[in-house]
Amino acid sequence: MPKQATMTPKKSSLPDMQPRQHSSQPTPILAFCLVVLSLSCIVGCIAIVYTARGRPVASWIPYAPSVQPAVLLSLLSNISGTIQKYVCAEGITIVWWRTLRKGTTLADLHYIWSKGKGTGIIDTLRALFHHKAWTYWAIFVFLVTSAVSVADGPLLQRSITPVLKNFTYEYEETLMGLNKIITDGWVGRVDNTAPAKLLGDGKLDRLLQDWHMNRSTTTYVGCSDGNCSGSIAAAGIYVEHVSSEVNWVDLTAPENANATLFSISFNRSLDATGSPVLLMTHSYMSYADNKCNSSINVEKRTFRTAVVKYDVVSQHNNLRLNRTHWPQMLSNVSSPGDLPAQDNTPAGPLAALEYFGYYYLMSFGYSTGRSEDGGYDVEPALGTLVNVYWDAEFDKWENDSCPRRWKNATEDLIWNLHEVMFWIAWYSTTGNKSSEYPIWKQTVAQLAYNAELITLWLASGMMLLCLFAILSLFWGFWELDREVSLSPIETGRALAETILSRPEGTAEMDAKELIEAIGDKKVKLD
């Protein structure tokens, strides 16, 4: 190390360095205006994400939906980052001059100016372990600004991403109104010797075939893509709960050798007021222990003709009932054709439902007694629903004596009757009546923007904290008598006398050598 020299002020040939009156104000107006602009960019990023959140990609903003939010976020974050770097440089300038006015060393001024970047590894470490708090803070703020300028862009772009989402739109569509009363005779005529006492018309048989083959009714309801949903008032049925019972049966008892384990039946009759009703009885074995003590559940429901409101769904103009909502009864309407009558009398809709139940739904399954493996089995005597509603998920190894049990088919059976009744109303409709419920809803799958708000607020918080940290560098700017800069002309004039008064400093030395030679030199601007 060079020999340390004592401070010996010399007469300088430079102009007088005493403070003078200046016409300019010390307030960094441009820097503060840029701070407001940077803050506006941050607020704009937040507004963009919240505006695009949950909206379709094709129409997230009017007039310019093709401009993606990620592009705007990238633009605003770059503008904000550039501003913050500039304002940070202005703040470091103020820290440099304030430190000089209060008195410091040349090394401190060098490290503030270089933002901690030394001329080598050792020089950089010296900056990190220097003893001036404002030197540490200026270096820290610069490092934070640099890090945030790199991280905020990717975080903001990640905060908004396109995903597939269902959108529901309401619109008005006039659909053909359906019959609220089914004309007696449309389904066929009374035949007291036939099953269900009905000689079905060909139209009814074709309708039931379409239902069984899952063919949809076709109509136009105004939506070419997606799902449309709405409501239609039409002829239907009103369901009443009669009873739900559980009977315990010992299948090993001789009298239960041919016990009914599963059954579905329909019977049309008159209630106490003389009105026609259709009774559905459904029994099924829901449980049996290892000793074949089983529980037989019996569900009974009655059906009456009525005017109901159906919730329907149209997919590609194929109309179906919406099974998420039960039809709602609007009024009770009895049909004379469902009363007991002589042959060849026009029949009503309840007769058609009994006819449908007999040929498509009625099923019976009986116990066949002990099987080869020592348990009990069932023989379907009629219909296919015995096998359809058999609980195939039941683990027979948990109960190898009576391994069979069934699921409750009541809800499905009721829906089947609703669907057939709706189809009868549809097939029998003629004329140009209008539906009473013109408001429809269309569900369309579209790309929409999904916002990750945690990522958004993380990026925004980083940008805001960085901005406030930069603003802290401007503390005490009012102590200066003018707007300052780190121009060599301005800083050289302020330091010339001090540097030139040190004999160790020469023009041939680089920055590292100068810091070692005169870095500890005390300097203060009076």
Short mmCIF file of C-alpha atoms in Angstrom, two decimals:
data_model
loop_
_atom_site.label_atom_id
_atom_site.label_comp_id
_atom_site.label_asym_id
_atom_site.label_seq_id
_atom_site.Cartn_x
_atom_site.Cartn_y
_atom_site.Cartn_z
CA MET A 1 0.00 0.00 0.00
CA PRO A 2 1.22 3.49 -0.79
CA LYS A 3 2.20 5.70 2.07
CA GLN A 4 -0.75 7.61 3.46
CA ALA A 5 -0.54 11.36 3.14
CA THR A 6 -2.13 13.88 5.42
CA MET A 7 -4.73 16.15 4.00
CA THR A 8 -3.08 19.43 2.90
CA PRO A 9 -5.56 21.67 1.15
CA LYS A 10 -4.06 23.50 -1.76
CA LYS A 11 -5.03 26.57 -3.65
CA SER A 12 -7.06 25.33 -6.58
CA SER A 13 -7.07 27.01 -9.94
CA LEU A 14 -10.67 25.85 -10.46
CA PRO A 15 -13.59 28.24 -10.08
CA ASP A 16 -15.03 28.81 -6.64
CA MET A 17 -16.90 25.65 -5.40
CA GLN A 18 -19.12 27.48 -2.91
CA PRO A 19 -22.89 26.91 -3.34
CA ARG A 20 -24.63 29.44 -5.48
CA GLN A 21 -28.18 30.40 -6.12
CA HIS A 22 -29.70 28.39 -8.98
CA SER A 23 -32.80 29.04 -10.98
CA SER A 24 -33.63 25.33 -11.30
CA GLN A 25 -35.55 23.47 -8.60
CA PRO A 26 -34.13 20.34 -6.89
CA THR A 27 -37.38 18.41 -7.38
CA PRO A 28 -36.87 15.58 -9.94
CA ILE A 29 -40.18 16.19 -11.68
CA LEU A 30 -39.48 13.89 -14.62
CA ALA A 31 -38.56 11.00 -12.33
CA PHE A 32 -41.73 11.42 -10.28
CA CYS A 33 -43.85 11.57 -13.44
CA LEU A 34 -42.24 8.34 -14.59
CA VAL A 35 -43.00 6.77 -11.19
CA VAL A 36 -46.67 7.59 -11.74
CA LEU A 37 -46.45 6.07 -15.23
CA SER A 38 -44.84 2.91 -13.84
CA LEU A 39 -47.56 2.66 -11.21
CA SER A 40 -50.16 3.05 -13.96
CA CYS A 41 -48.56 0.15 -15.85
CA ILE A 42 -48.81 -2.06 -12.75
CA VAL A 43 -52.46 -1.11 -12.24
CA GLY A 44 -53.03 -1.73 -15.95
CA CYS A 45 -51.62 -5.27 -15.65
CA ILE A 46 -54.00 -6.01 -12.78
CA ALA A 47 -56.93 -4.53 -14.72
CA ILE A 48 -56.10 -6.60 -17.82
CA VAL A 49 -56.07 -9.89 -15.90
CA TYR A 50 -59.31 -9.12 -14.05
CA THR A 51 -60.96 -7.95 -17.28
CA ALA A 52 -59.99 -11.09 -19.22
CA ARG A 53 -60.72 -13.43 -16.32
CA GLY A 54 -63.41 -15.93 -17.32
CA ARG A 55 -64.19 -14.21 -20.65
CA PRO A 56 -64.10 -15.91 -24.07
CA VAL A 57 -60.85 -15.53 -25.99
CA ALA A 58 -62.73 -14.38 -29.09
CA SER A 59 -64.48 -11.50 -27.33
CA TRP A 60 -62.62 -10.64 -24.14
CA ILE A 61 -62.49 -6.96 -25.12
CA PRO A 62 -64.60 -5.07 -27.71
CA TYR A 63 -63.13 -4.02 -31.05
CA ALA A 64 -59.73 -5.70 -30.57
CA PRO A 65 -60.23 -9.23 -29.21
CA SER A 66 -57.33 -10.54 -31.30
CA VAL A 67 -54.90 -8.70 -29.01
CA GLN A 68 -54.03 -11.28 -26.39
CA PRO A 69 -53.73 -10.27 -22.72
CA ALA A 70 -50.25 -11.82 -22.58
CA VAL A 71 -49.06 -9.36 -25.24
CA LEU A 72 -50.40 -6.37 -23.31
CA LEU A 73 -48.96 -7.69 -20.05
CA SER A 74 -45.55 -8.12 -21.67
CA LEU A 75 -45.69 -4.59 -23.11
CA LEU A 76 -46.71 -2.97 -19.82
CA SER A 77 -44.20 -4.94 -17.76
CA ASN A 78 -41.38 -3.94 -20.14
CA ILE A 79 -42.41 -0.29 -19.98
CA SER A 80 -42.60 -0.42 -16.19
CA GLY A 81 -39.25 -2.22 -15.95
CA THR A 82 -37.52 0.30 -18.22
CA ILE A 83 -38.96 3.18 -16.21
CA GLN A 84 -37.90 1.64 -12.91
CA LYS A 85 -34.33 1.19 -14.14
CA TYR A 86 -34.19 4.84 -15.21
CA VAL A 87 -35.75 6.10 -11.97
CA CYS A 88 -33.41 3.86 -9.96
CA ALA A 89 -30.46 5.49 -11.71
CA GLU A 90 -31.90 8.91 -10.84
CA GLY A 91 -32.35 7.85 -7.22
CA ILE A 92 -28.77 6.59 -7.01
CA THR A 93 -27.65 9.98 -8.34
CA ILE A 94 -29.47 11.71 -5.47
CA VAL A 95 -27.97 9.26 -2.95
CA TRP A 96 -24.50 9.98 -4.39
CA TRP A 97 -24.84 13.75 -4.02
CA ARG A 98 -26.50 13.59 -0.58
CA THR A 99 -23.73 11.31 0.65
CA LEU A 100 -21.15 13.74 -0.72
CA ARG A 101 -22.80 16.69 1.04
CA LYS A 102 -22.84 14.87 4.40
CA GLY A 103 -19.28 13.68 4.03
CA THR A 104 -17.99 10.28 3.00
CA THR A 105 -15.05 8.58 1.36
CA LEU A 106 -14.14 8.41 -2.29
CA ALA A 107 -14.58 4.62 -2.14
CA ASP A 108 -18.16 5.04 -0.93
CA LEU A 109 -18.93 7.38 -3.79
CA HIS A 110 -17.35 4.94 -6.23
CA TYR A 111 -19.43 1.99 -4.97
CA ILE A 112 -22.66 4.02 -5.03
CA TRP A 113 -21.93 5.12 -8.59
CA SER A 114 -21.01 1.59 -9.73
CA LYS A 115 -24.00 0.09 -7.84
CA GLY A 116 -21.71 -2.39 -6.13
CA LYS A 117 -19.97 -3.47 -9.30
CA GLY A 118 -16.29 -3.43 -8.49
CA THR A 119 -13.33 -3.76 -10.77
CA GLY A 120 -12.82 -7.34 -9.63
CA ILE A 121 -14.06 -9.99 -7.23
CA ILE A 122 -12.14 -8.57 -4.28
CA ASP A 123 -13.29 -5.07 -5.09
CA THR A 124 -16.90 -6.23 -5.28
CA LEU A 125 -16.64 -7.94 -1.88
CA ARG A 126 -15.29 -4.73 -0.45
CA ALA A 127 -18.41 -2.97 -1.64
CA LEU A 128 -20.61 -5.54 0.08
CA PHE A 129 -18.77 -5.05 3.40
CA HIS A 130 -18.49 -1.30 3.35
CA HIS A 131 -19.77 0.67 6.33
CA LYS A 132 -22.16 3.24 4.88
CA ALA A 133 -25.85 2.32 5.17
CA TRP A 134 -26.87 4.29 2.10
CA THR A 135 -24.21 2.51 0.09
CA TYR A 136 -25.70 -0.84 1.08
CA TRP A 137 -29.20 0.36 0.35
CA ALA A 138 -28.38 1.79 -3.07
CA ILE A 139 -26.70 -1.46 -4.10
CA PHE A 140 -29.61 -3.51 -2.72
CA VAL A 141 -32.24 -1.44 -4.56
CA PHE A 142 -30.32 -1.77 -7.82
CA LEU A 143 -30.10 -5.57 -7.43
CA VAL A 144 -33.82 -5.81 -6.61
CA THR A 145 -34.70 -3.68 -9.63
CA SER A 146 -32.61 -5.90 -11.89
CA ALA A 147 -34.15 -9.10 -10.51
CA VAL A 148 -37.74 -7.84 -10.73
CA SER A 149 -37.25 -6.68 -14.32
CA VAL A 150 -36.37 -10.27 -15.23
CA ALA A 151 -39.04 -12.09 -13.18
CA ASP A 152 -42.16 -9.93 -13.51
CA GLY A 153 -42.77 -10.59 -17.23
CA PRO A 154 -42.93 -14.42 -17.07
CA LEU A 155 -45.04 -14.28 -13.90
CA LEU A 156 -47.55 -11.87 -15.43
CA GLN A 157 -47.88 -13.93 -18.61
CA ARG A 158 -48.40 -17.07 -16.54
CA SER A 159 -51.19 -15.36 -14.59
CA ILE A 160 -53.59 -15.56 -17.58
CA THR A 161 -53.92 -18.70 -19.72
CA PRO A 162 -56.62 -19.94 -22.16
CA VAL A 163 -58.70 -22.96 -21.11
CA LEU A 164 -61.82 -24.66 -22.46
CA LYS A 165 -64.97 -23.50 -20.64
CA ASN A 166 -68.73 -23.83 -21.07
CA PHE A 167 -70.67 -20.59 -21.59
CA THR A 168 -74.44 -20.25 -21.30
CA TYR A 169 -76.30 -17.61 -23.32
CA GLU A 170 -79.99 -16.73 -23.13
CA TYR A 171 -81.99 -15.96 -26.26
CA GLU A 172 -85.61 -15.92 -27.38
CA GLU A 173 -86.83 -18.65 -29.69
CA THR A 174 -90.43 -19.48 -30.59
CA LEU A 175 -90.81 -23.25 -30.66
CA MET A 176 -93.85 -25.12 -31.84
CA GLY A 177 -96.23 -25.63 -28.92
CA LEU A 178 -97.02 -29.24 -27.99
CA ASN A 179 -100.41 -30.72 -27.23
CA LYS A 180 -101.51 -30.28 -23.64
CA ILE A 181 -104.31 -32.82 -24.01
CA ILE A 182 -103.92 -36.06 -25.94
CA THR A 183 -106.99 -36.75 -28.03
CA ASP A 184 -108.64 -40.05 -27.09
CA GLY A 185 -108.05 -42.61 -29.78
CA TRP A 186 -104.66 -41.30 -30.94
CA VAL A 187 -102.88 -44.13 -29.09
CA GLY A 188 -105.42 -46.79 -30.14
CA ARG A 189 -108.74 -48.31 -29.09
CA VAL A 190 -109.98 -50.30 -26.13
CA ASP A 191 -109.66 -54.09 -26.39
CA ASN A 192 -110.60 -55.68 -23.07
CA THR A 193 -109.03 -59.00 -24.10
CA ALA A 194 -105.63 -57.53 -25.02
CA PRO A 195 -102.74 -56.80 -22.65
CA ALA A 196 -103.28 -53.38 -21.02
CA LYS A 197 -106.78 -53.51 -22.57
CA LEU A 198 -105.48 -51.61 -25.57
CA LEU A 199 -105.22 -52.35 -29.26
CA GLY A 200 -102.32 -50.02 -29.99
CA ASP A 201 -102.29 -47.83 -33.06
CA GLY A 202 -99.37 -48.11 -35.47
CA LYS A 203 -98.28 -44.58 -34.53
CA LEU A 204 -97.89 -45.64 -30.89
CA ASP A 205 -95.89 -48.74 -31.79
CA ARG A 206 -93.57 -46.69 -34.01
CA LEU A 207 -93.15 -44.13 -31.22
CA LEU A 208 -92.22 -46.84 -28.70
CA GLN A 209 -89.76 -48.34 -31.15
CA ASP A 210 -88.11 -44.94 -31.60
CA TRP A 211 -87.87 -44.56 -27.83
CA HIS A 212 -86.40 -48.05 -27.42
CA MET A 213 -83.86 -47.44 -30.21
CA ASN A 214 -82.94 -44.10 -28.60
CA ARG A 215 -83.90 -42.09 -31.65
CA SER A 216 -84.29 -38.40 -30.87
CA THR A 217 -87.10 -36.09 -31.80
CA THR A 218 -85.77 -33.54 -34.28
CA THR A 219 -86.61 -29.86 -34.19
CA TYR A 220 -85.03 -26.48 -34.83
CA VAL A 221 -84.52 -24.29 -31.78
CA GLY A 222 -82.00 -21.81 -33.13
CA CYS A 223 -78.63 -23.18 -31.98
CA SER A 224 -76.41 -24.84 -34.54
CA ASP A 225 -73.66 -25.79 -32.11
CA GLY A 226 -73.49 -26.60 -28.44
CA ASN A 227 -76.45 -27.47 -26.22
CA CYS A 228 -79.69 -25.50 -26.02
CA SER A 229 -81.96 -25.83 -23.01
CA GLY A 230 -85.44 -24.53 -22.36
CA SER A 231 -88.91 -25.45 -21.13
CA ILE A 232 -92.03 -26.70 -22.91
CA ALA A 233 -95.56 -27.07 -21.53
CA ALA A 234 -97.23 -30.22 -22.81
CA ALA A 235 -99.30 -33.24 -21.88
CA GLY A 236 -97.62 -35.33 -19.22
CA ILE A 237 -98.13 -37.22 -16.00
CA TYR A 238 -98.20 -36.35 -12.33
CA VAL A 239 -96.44 -38.82 -10.02
CA GLU A 240 -97.68 -39.61 -6.52
CA HIS A 241 -95.78 -41.59 -3.92
CA VAL A 242 -97.99 -44.35 -2.52
CA SER A 243 -95.73 -46.37 -0.24
CA SER A 244 -92.25 -47.74 0.39
CA GLU A 245 -92.06 -50.99 2.34
CA VAL A 246 -89.39 -53.47 3.40
CA ASN A 247 -90.37 -57.13 3.94
CA TRP A 248 -88.01 -59.67 5.50
CA VAL A 249 -88.08 -63.09 3.86
CA ASP A 250 -86.28 -66.29 4.80
CA LEU A 251 -85.36 -67.82 1.46
CA THR A 252 -84.60 -71.16 3.11
CA ALA A 253 -88.21 -71.59 4.23
CA PRO A 254 -90.18 -74.07 2.09
CA GLU A 255 -92.98 -71.59 1.46
CA ASN A 256 -90.47 -69.19 -0.09
CA ALA A 257 -88.96 -71.68 -2.50
CA ASN A 258 -90.22 -69.63 -5.48
CA ALA A 259 -90.19 -66.20 -3.85
CA THR A 260 -90.27 -63.17 -6.12
CA LEU A 261 -86.91 -61.41 -5.87
CA PHE A 262 -87.45 -58.76 -8.54
CA SER A 263 -90.62 -57.52 -10.21
CA ILE A 264 -92.04 -54.55 -12.14
CA SER A 265 -95.76 -54.39 -12.94
CA PHE A 266 -98.39 -51.83 -14.02
CA ASN A 267 -102.12 -51.83 -13.38
CA ARG A 268 -104.70 -49.22 -14.41
CA SER A 269 -107.63 -48.61 -12.07
CA LEU A 270 -109.82 -45.90 -10.49
CA ASP A 271 -109.07 -44.01 -7.28
CA ALA A 272 -111.57 -43.17 -4.54
CA THR A 273 -112.88 -40.22 -6.54
CA GLY A 274 -113.41 -42.29 -9.68
CA SER A 275 -110.47 -40.76 -11.55
CA PRO A 276 -108.26 -43.07 -13.63
CA VAL A 277 -104.76 -43.79 -12.26
CA LEU A 278 -101.91 -46.05 -13.29
CA LEU A 279 -100.27 -47.97 -10.42
CA MET A 280 -96.65 -49.08 -10.72
CA THR A 281 -95.37 -51.71 -8.27
CA HIS A 282 -91.66 -52.43 -8.09
CA SER A 283 -90.12 -54.98 -5.70
CA TYR A 284 -86.48 -56.00 -5.43
CA MET A 285 -84.24 -57.85 -3.00
CA SER A 286 -81.75 -55.29 -1.70
CA TYR A 287 -79.94 -57.39 0.93
CA ALA A 288 -79.41 -60.95 2.15
CA ASP A 289 -77.16 -62.30 4.88
CA ASN A 290 -75.25 -65.61 4.95
CA LYS A 291 -78.36 -67.38 6.23
CA CYS A 292 -80.42 -66.03 3.32
CA ASN A 293 -82.53 -63.76 5.47
CA SER A 294 -83.29 -61.18 2.81
CA SER A 295 -84.99 -57.79 2.65
CA ILE A 296 -87.51 -57.26 -0.16
CA ASN A 297 -88.19 -53.58 -0.87
CA VAL A 298 -91.57 -52.69 -2.39
CA GLU A 299 -92.07 -49.29 -4.06
CA LYS A 300 -95.49 -48.13 -5.26
CA ARG A 301 -96.27 -45.05 -7.35
CA THR A 302 -99.40 -43.80 -9.10
CA PHE A 303 -99.57 -41.73 -12.29
CA ARG A 304 -102.27 -39.31 -13.43
CA THR A 305 -102.53 -37.39 -16.67
CA ALA A 306 -101.72 -33.69 -16.34
CA VAL A 307 -100.26 -30.67 -18.08
CA VAL A 308 -96.62 -30.36 -17.07
CA LYS A 309 -93.61 -28.20 -17.82
CA TYR A 310 -90.73 -30.19 -19.29
CA ASP A 311 -87.15 -29.00 -19.11
CA VAL A 312 -85.63 -30.06 -22.42
CA VAL A 313 -82.21 -30.06 -24.06
CA SER A 314 -81.56 -29.73 -27.78
CA GLN A 315 -78.20 -30.96 -29.02
CA HIS A 316 -77.69 -30.43 -32.74
CA ASN A 317 -81.48 -29.99 -33.02
CA ASN A 318 -82.17 -33.34 -31.31
CA LEU A 319 -84.63 -32.74 -28.49
CA ARG A 320 -84.44 -34.69 -25.22
CA LEU A 321 -85.71 -34.31 -21.69
CA ASN A 322 -83.30 -32.79 -19.21
CA ARG A 323 -83.04 -35.46 -16.53
CA THR A 324 -81.57 -33.07 -13.99
CA HIS A 325 -85.03 -31.54 -13.36
CA TRP A 326 -88.28 -33.42 -12.85
CA PRO A 327 -91.28 -32.20 -14.88
CA GLN A 328 -93.46 -29.77 -12.92
CA MET A 329 -97.23 -30.20 -12.89
CA LEU A 330 -99.16 -27.16 -14.12
CA SER A 331 -102.68 -28.59 -13.99
CA ASN A 332 -104.42 -31.92 -13.48
CA VAL A 333 -106.31 -33.16 -16.57
CA SER A 334 -108.17 -36.48 -16.67
CA SER A 335 -108.90 -38.25 -19.93
CA PRO A 336 -112.27 -40.01 -20.40
CA GLY A 337 -110.52 -42.55 -22.62
CA ASP A 338 -108.72 -43.97 -19.57
CA LEU A 339 -111.96 -44.96 -17.83
CA PRO A 340 -113.29 -48.53 -18.15
CA ALA A 341 -115.09 -48.79 -21.47
CA GLN A 342 -116.39 -51.19 -24.07
CA ASP A 343 -114.28 -52.54 -26.90
CA ASN A 344 -113.43 -50.23 -29.79
CA THR A 345 -113.79 -47.12 -27.59
CA PRO A 346 -111.06 -44.50 -28.16
CA ALA A 347 -108.38 -45.04 -25.51
CA GLY A 348 -106.49 -42.39 -23.52
CA PRO A 349 -102.80 -41.79 -22.66
CA LEU A 350 -102.77 -43.82 -19.41
CA ALA A 351 -103.76 -46.86 -21.47
CA ALA A 352 -100.76 -46.15 -23.70
CA LEU A 353 -98.45 -46.00 -20.66
CA GLU A 354 -99.81 -49.31 -19.34
CA TYR A 355 -99.32 -50.74 -22.82
CA PHE A 356 -95.73 -49.45 -22.82
CA GLY A 357 -95.09 -50.85 -19.33
CA TYR A 358 -96.41 -54.27 -20.29
CA TYR A 359 -94.30 -54.71 -23.42
CA TYR A 360 -91.11 -52.83 -22.49
CA LEU A 361 -90.76 -52.58 -18.70
CA MET A 362 -92.58 -55.40 -16.96
CA SER A 363 -90.16 -57.97 -15.50
CA PHE A 364 -90.23 -60.82 -12.96
CA GLY A 365 -87.47 -62.87 -11.35
CA TYR A 366 -88.07 -65.85 -9.02
CA SER A 367 -85.88 -67.76 -6.61
CA THR A 368 -84.94 -71.16 -8.03
CA GLY A 369 -83.90 -72.67 -4.70
CA ARG A 370 -80.51 -74.07 -3.79
CA SER A 371 -77.89 -73.99 -6.54
CA GLU A 372 -74.92 -76.28 -7.12
CA ASP A 373 -72.59 -74.16 -4.97
CA GLY A 374 -75.01 -74.31 -2.04
CA GLY A 375 -76.54 -70.87 -2.51
CA TYR A 376 -79.71 -69.58 -4.10
CA ASP A 377 -80.16 -68.28 -7.61
CA VAL A 378 -82.82 -66.45 -9.62
CA GLU A 379 -84.57 -67.26 -12.86
CA PRO A 380 -85.83 -64.36 -15.01
CA ALA A 381 -89.37 -65.43 -15.82
CA LEU A 382 -90.27 -62.30 -17.84
CA GLY A 383 -88.48 -59.25 -19.21
CA THR A 384 -84.85 -58.21 -19.31
CA LEU A 385 -84.73 -55.65 -16.50
CA VAL A 386 -84.05 -58.43 -13.98
CA ASN A 387 -80.54 -58.63 -15.39
CA VAL A 388 -80.24 -54.90 -16.10
CA TYR A 389 -80.70 -53.92 -12.44
CA TRP A 390 -78.87 -56.83 -10.88
CA ASP A 391 -76.06 -55.39 -8.73
CA ALA A 392 -73.02 -56.74 -10.55
CA GLU A 393 -70.65 -54.85 -8.23
CA PHE A 394 -71.71 -56.92 -5.23
CA ASP A 395 -68.90 -59.22 -4.10
CA LYS A 396 -70.39 -62.68 -3.94
CA TRP A 397 -67.43 -63.95 -1.93
CA GLU A 398 -68.66 -61.87 0.99
CA ASN A 399 -71.89 -63.84 0.88
CA ASP A 400 -71.59 -67.08 -1.06
CA SER A 401 -74.93 -68.43 0.20
CA CYS A 402 -77.17 -65.69 -1.24
CA PRO A 403 -74.94 -63.71 -3.57
CA ARG A 404 -77.67 -61.85 -5.49
CA ARG A 405 -79.10 -58.41 -4.87
CA TRP A 406 -80.65 -55.67 -7.03
CA LYS A 407 -80.64 -51.90 -7.38
CA ASN A 408 -83.70 -49.71 -7.08
CA ALA A 409 -85.12 -49.05 -10.57
CA THR A 410 -87.95 -46.72 -9.46
CA GLU A 411 -86.40 -43.45 -10.59
CA ASP A 412 -85.42 -44.82 -14.00
CA LEU A 413 -88.89 -46.27 -14.52
CA ILE A 414 -90.53 -42.94 -13.73
CA TRP A 415 -88.25 -41.17 -16.19
CA ASN A 416 -89.09 -43.75 -18.85
CA LEU A 417 -92.79 -42.99 -18.43
CA HIS A 418 -92.13 -39.23 -18.57
CA GLU A 419 -90.15 -39.64 -21.78
CA VAL A 420 -92.80 -41.74 -23.50
CA MET A 421 -95.52 -39.30 -22.46
CA PHE A 422 -93.44 -36.41 -23.83
CA TRP A 423 -93.00 -38.28 -27.10
CA ILE A 424 -96.74 -38.91 -27.30
CA ALA A 425 -97.32 -35.15 -26.88
CA TRP A 426 -94.71 -34.44 -29.55
CA TYR A 427 -95.86 -37.02 -32.10
CA SER A 428 -99.52 -36.09 -31.71
CA THR A 429 -98.98 -32.33 -32.13
CA THR A 430 -100.30 -30.66 -35.30
CA GLY A 431 -100.80 -27.03 -36.27
CA ASN A 432 -98.73 -23.94 -35.60
CA LYS A 433 -99.22 -23.32 -31.89
CA SER A 434 -96.38 -21.46 -30.12
CA SER A 435 -94.62 -22.55 -26.95
CA GLU A 436 -95.39 -20.66 -23.76
CA TYR A 437 -91.70 -20.54 -22.79
CA PRO A 438 -89.75 -18.72 -25.54
CA ILE A 439 -86.58 -18.08 -23.47
CA TRP A 440 -83.90 -20.67 -24.21
CA LYS A 441 -80.36 -21.14 -22.98
CA GLN A 442 -77.48 -22.24 -25.15
CA THR A 443 -74.35 -23.85 -23.73
CA VAL A 444 -71.26 -23.59 -25.91
CA ALA A 445 -67.72 -24.79 -25.19
CA GLN A 446 -65.28 -21.96 -25.91
CA LEU A 447 -61.72 -21.02 -25.11
CA ALA A 448 -61.73 -18.63 -22.18
CA TYR A 449 -59.07 -16.96 -20.10
CA ASN A 450 -58.33 -18.47 -16.71
CA ALA A 451 -56.63 -16.17 -14.21
CA GLU A 452 -54.14 -17.38 -11.61
CA LEU A 453 -54.63 -14.53 -9.16
CA ILE A 454 -51.89 -15.70 -6.80
CA THR A 455 -49.33 -15.41 -9.60
CA LEU A 456 -50.75 -12.03 -10.62
CA TRP A 457 -50.52 -10.56 -7.14
CA LEU A 458 -47.06 -12.05 -6.62
CA ALA A 459 -45.78 -10.30 -9.76
CA SER A 460 -47.65 -7.07 -8.99
CA GLY A 461 -46.43 -7.09 -5.39
CA MET A 462 -42.83 -7.50 -6.54
CA MET A 463 -43.19 -4.58 -8.96
CA LEU A 464 -44.82 -2.37 -6.31
CA LEU A 465 -42.22 -3.17 -3.64
CA CYS A 466 -39.48 -2.49 -6.16
CA LEU A 467 -41.06 0.86 -7.03
CA PHE A 468 -41.36 1.87 -3.36
CA ALA A 469 -37.75 0.81 -2.75
CA ILE A 470 -36.64 3.01 -5.64
CA LEU A 471 -38.66 5.93 -4.26
CA SER A 472 -36.78 5.58 -0.97
CA LEU A 473 -33.61 6.60 -2.81
CA PHE A 474 -35.14 10.04 -3.37
CA TRP A 475 -35.32 10.74 0.36
CA GLY A 476 -33.70 14.09 1.11
CA PHE A 477 -33.70 15.35 -2.47
CA TRP A 478 -34.87 18.69 -1.08
CA GLU A 479 -31.52 19.08 0.65
CA LEU A 480 -29.90 19.64 -2.73
CA ASP A 481 -29.94 23.08 -4.28
CA ARG A 482 -30.51 21.93 -7.84
CA GLU A 483 -31.25 18.92 -10.02
CA VAL A 484 -28.08 16.86 -10.12
CA SER A 485 -26.53 14.26 -12.37
CA LEU A 486 -23.52 11.96 -12.45
CA SER A 487 -22.05 13.66 -15.48
CA PRO A 488 -18.22 13.63 -15.33
CA ILE A 489 -18.29 17.39 -15.78
CA GLU A 490 -20.45 17.87 -12.68
CA THR A 491 -18.89 15.20 -10.46
CA GLY A 492 -15.37 16.06 -11.58
CA ARG A 493 -15.86 19.70 -10.61
CA ALA A 494 -17.07 18.62 -7.16
CA LEU A 495 -14.18 16.21 -6.53
CA ALA A 496 -11.35 17.79 -8.43
CA GLU A 497 -9.77 19.69 -5.55
CA THR A 498 -9.90 16.71 -3.20
CA ILE A 499 -8.51 14.22 -5.69
CA LEU A 500 -5.81 16.53 -6.97
CA SER A 501 -4.73 17.31 -3.42
CA ARG A 502 -3.74 13.66 -2.93
CA PRO A 503 -0.28 13.05 -4.34
CA GLU A 504 -0.86 9.31 -4.74
CA GLY A 505 -3.44 9.84 -7.44
CA THR A 506 -2.12 10.13 -10.97
CA ALA A 507 -3.73 10.15 -14.38
CA GLU A 508 -2.15 6.82 -15.26
CA MET A 509 -3.96 4.88 -12.48
CA ASP A 510 -7.09 2.78 -13.16
CA ALA A 511 -10.13 2.74 -10.88
CA LYS A 512 -8.88 -0.17 -8.78
CA GLU A 513 -5.54 1.49 -8.16
CA LEU A 514 -7.15 4.79 -7.36
CA ILE A 515 -9.48 3.20 -4.79
CA GLU A 516 -6.50 1.53 -3.11
CA ALA A 517 -4.54 4.76 -3.18
CA ILE A 518 -7.09 7.39 -2.19
CA GLY A 519 -10.35 5.48 -1.54
CA ASP A 520 -10.26 6.25 2.16
CA LYS A 521 -9.93 9.97 1.48
CA LYS A 522 -12.62 11.91 3.30
CA VAL A 523 -14.61 14.20 1.09
CA LYS A 524 -17.47 16.61 1.76
CA LEU A 525 -19.20 19.18 -0.39
CA ASP A 526 -19.81 22.37 1.53
#
